[in-house]
Structures are given as structure tokens and as C-alpha cells.
Amino acid sequence: MEDSMDKKLIQLKLSELSETTKAQFGTMTPQHMVEHLSLTVKIAYKIKWPEFEPSEKQLKQKEMLLHTDMDFPKGLQAPGTNGTLLPLKYATLTEAKEQLLRSVEEYNDFFRSSPRQLTVHPRLGWLNFSEWEKFHLKHFKHHFEQFGL
């Protein structure tokens, strides 16, 4: 299994991000974006989300997002946030970046040792490794573009 969550590429992109980098869309600060990505990566392998049956609309979103060339939509609110920014977890952007890179390492290790594992995405339901890879690729691209990276 090859990791498509390329830690070195992510690290390179993060090196271009500073506390003063302005968002081209959305309300997140650079640190909020990094912490959001870290949390989302952890949902794939560590944070247990309650099982649920996706609605017909959610199944259509899953199909479009994971099985077409559609980009990640702008203006989509993260599940459970009601459009508000979560409190920052780390003291600095540097620490948040380090935690994101650690999460990517742990994600890759998890799926390397359990390649057939299914885990729950809070909006799309059960995803396998291939689906998580597609999701993360689009999700990271979306947020890196948000900050011009």
C-alpha cells in the first residue's frame, strides 16, 4: 500500500503558511485550518464517530465527492460546528503543524496495518481506505487553496 497522504508534500505546503497568511475565502485563521485538518485526519483512524445511516442527500454527496472530479465545495460547514470556529487546541501555529504531521504519520501507519478497515466519516458514513484517501486529497487541496498554498 502506498501512502497518498504524503507527509513531505504536506510539510512543504505548510512551510508556506504563517500566522499572517490571509484566507482567500472562509472564516478560518491559518491555525484553525491546520487544526481542522488534523482533527479530520484523526477521525479516519482514531476518533470514533457514532455509526449512522447516511441520508439519500448524504449518499449523493459521497458519490459526487469521492467518485467524480468535483472539487470540495466552498462554504461547507464542518459537522457539529454550526458555522463557528472551534477553540484552538494548540498554543502556536508551529505546534499545530507538528500535530497535523504526526496525525498524517499515524493515519498512514493505521491503514498500512489495517488496509481493509472501515471507519465512520461524520457526514458520509462508512469509508474504506481508498475513500478516505480521495476525501483527504480533496479536503487538503481545498484548504491549501483557501490560503493560497
C-alpha positions as semicolon CSV with decimal commas, in nm:
position;residue;x (nm);y (nm);z (nm)
1;M;0,000;0,000;0,000
2;E;0,136;0,338;-0,096
3;D;0,063;0,643;0,118
4;S;-0,106;0,919;-0,076
5;M;-0,109;1,129;0,238
6;D;0,243;1,241;0,154
7;K;0,387;1,387;0,474
8;K;0,677;1,558;0,293
9;L;0,447;1,731;0,045
10;I;0,215;1,840;0,324
11;Q;0,514;1,967;0,523
12;L;0,634;2,163;0,219
13;K;0,293;2,327;0,176
14;L;0,270;2,404;0,549
15;S;0,611;2,574;0,537
16;E;0,447;2,844;0,321
17;L;0,181;2,913;0,587
18;S;0,231;3,172;0,861
19;E;0,009;3,335;1,121
20;T;-0,032;3,634;0,888
21;T;-0,135;3,436;0,577
22;K;-0,474;3,570;0,471
23;A;-0,759;3,337;0,377
24;Q;-0,889;3,384;0,023
25;F;-1,230;3,258;0,137
26;G;-1,394;3,138;0,456
27;T;-1,351;3,244;0,817
28;M;-1,069;3,020;0,939
29;T;-0,736;3,152;1,054
30;P;-0,424;2,961;0,943
31;Q;-0,411;2,780;1,277
32;H;-0,782;2,695;1,269
33;M;-0,733;2,541;0,924
34;V;-0,435;2,330;1,034
35;E;-0,614;2,211;1,347
36;H;-0,926;2,134;1,142
37;L;-0,724;1,918;0,901
38;S;-0,558;1,739;1,192
39;L;-0,896;1,663;1,350
40;T;-1,036;1,536;1,022
41;V;-0,737;1,307;0,967
42;K;-0,781;1,170;1,320
43;I;-1,148;1,091;1,252
44;A;-1,029;0,846;0,986
45;Y;-0,823;0,636;1,228
46;K;-0,857;0,746;1,591
47;I;-1,167;0,946;1,683
48;K;-1,468;0,718;1,688
49;W;-1,772;0,884;1,534
50;P;-2,112;0,729;1,613
51;E;-2,242;0,497;1,344
52;F;-2,535;0,631;1,144
53;E;-2,723;0,564;0,824
54;P;-2,646;0,840;0,572
55;S;-2,947;1,015;0,421
56;E;-3,012;1,000;0,049
57;K;-2,867;1,350;0,019
58;Q;-2,551;1,245;0,207
59;L;-2,512;0,938;-0,015
60;K;-2,536;1,161;-0,324
61;Q;-2,274;1,396;-0,172
62;K;-2,049;1,096;-0,103
63;E;-2,087;0,973;-0,461
64;M;-2,015;1,318;-0,608
65;L;-1,722;1,397;-0,380
66;L;-1,549;1,060;-0,389
67;H;-1,631;0,930;-0,736
68;T;-1,618;1,236;-0,962
69;D;-1,375;1,518;-1,038
70;M;-1,584;1,758;-0,830
71;D;-1,379;1,986;-0,606
72;F;-1,454;2,021;-0,238
73;P;-1,735;2,279;-0,212
74;K;-1,659;2,621;-0,065
75;G;-1,878;2,736;0,222
76;L;-1,945;2,386;0,356
77;Q;-1,962;2,384;0,734
78;A;-1,776;2,117;0,927
79;P;-2,019;1,879;1,100
80;G;-2,105;1,980;1,455
81;T;-1,968;2,335;1,436
82;N;-2,283;2,534;1,345
83;G;-2,056;2,757;1,138
84;T;-1,849;2,871;1,436
85;L;-1,476;2,826;1,473
86;L;-1,368;2,570;1,730
87;P;-1,143;2,692;2,012
88;L;-0,776;2,650;1,928
89;K;-0,621;2,343;2,087
90;Y;-0,250;2,424;2,047
91;A;-0,052;2,723;2,172
92;T;0,105;2,809;1,837
93;L;0,069;2,750;1,465
94;T;0,404;2,569;1,471
95;E;0,273;2,323;1,729
96;A;-0,048;2,276;1,529
97;K;0,156;2,199;1,216
98;E;0,363;1,943;1,409
99;Q;0,045;1,776;1,534
100;L;-0,100;1,762;1,182
101;L;0,214;1,593;1,051
102;R;0,202;1,347;1,341
103;S;-0,163;1,274;1,260
104;V;-0,073;1,204;0,897
105;E;0,200;0,962;1,011
106;E;-0,041;0,783;1,245
107;Y;-0,309;0,770;0,973
108;N;-0,064;0,611;0,729
109;D;0,053;0,363;0,996
110;F;-0,306;0,271;1,086
111;F;-0,412;0,193;0,730
112;R;-0,081;0,023;0,649
113;S;-0,150;-0,223;0,933
114;S;-0,531;-0,239;0,873
115;P;-0,583;-0,173;0,500
116;R;-0,938;-0,312;0,493
117;Q;-1,061;-0,119;0,798
118;L;-1,379;0,087;0,761
119;T;-1,429;0,396;0,977
120;V;-1,713;0,648;1,004
121;H;-1,699;0,991;0,843
122;P;-1,941;1,229;1,024
123;R;-2,123;1,329;0,705
124;L;-2,056;1,050;0,454
125;G;-2,086;0,740;0,672
126;W;-1,856;0,437;0,648
127;L;-1,542;0,489;0,437
128;N;-1,268;0,249;0,340
129;F;-0,903;0,346;0,294
130;S;-0,943;0,432;-0,075
131;E;-1,241;0,657;0,000
132;W;-1,057;0,830;0,287
133;E;-0,764;0,890;0,051
134;K;-0,992;1,057;-0,205
135;F;-1,161;1,260;0,067
136;H;-0,836;1,380;0,224
137;L;-0,681;1,467;-0,112
138;K;-0,973;1,695;-0,198
139;H;-1,006;1,828;0,157
140;F;-0,639;1,924;0,187
141;K;-0,642;2,077;-0,163
142;H;-0,948;2,283;-0,069
143;H;-0,793;2,422;0,250
144;F;-0,448;2,476;0,099
145;E;-0,616;2,675;-0,180
146;Q;-0,806;2,865;0,089
147;F;-0,469;3,007;0,198
148;G;-0,306;3,024;-0,145
149;L;-0,068;2,732;-0,079
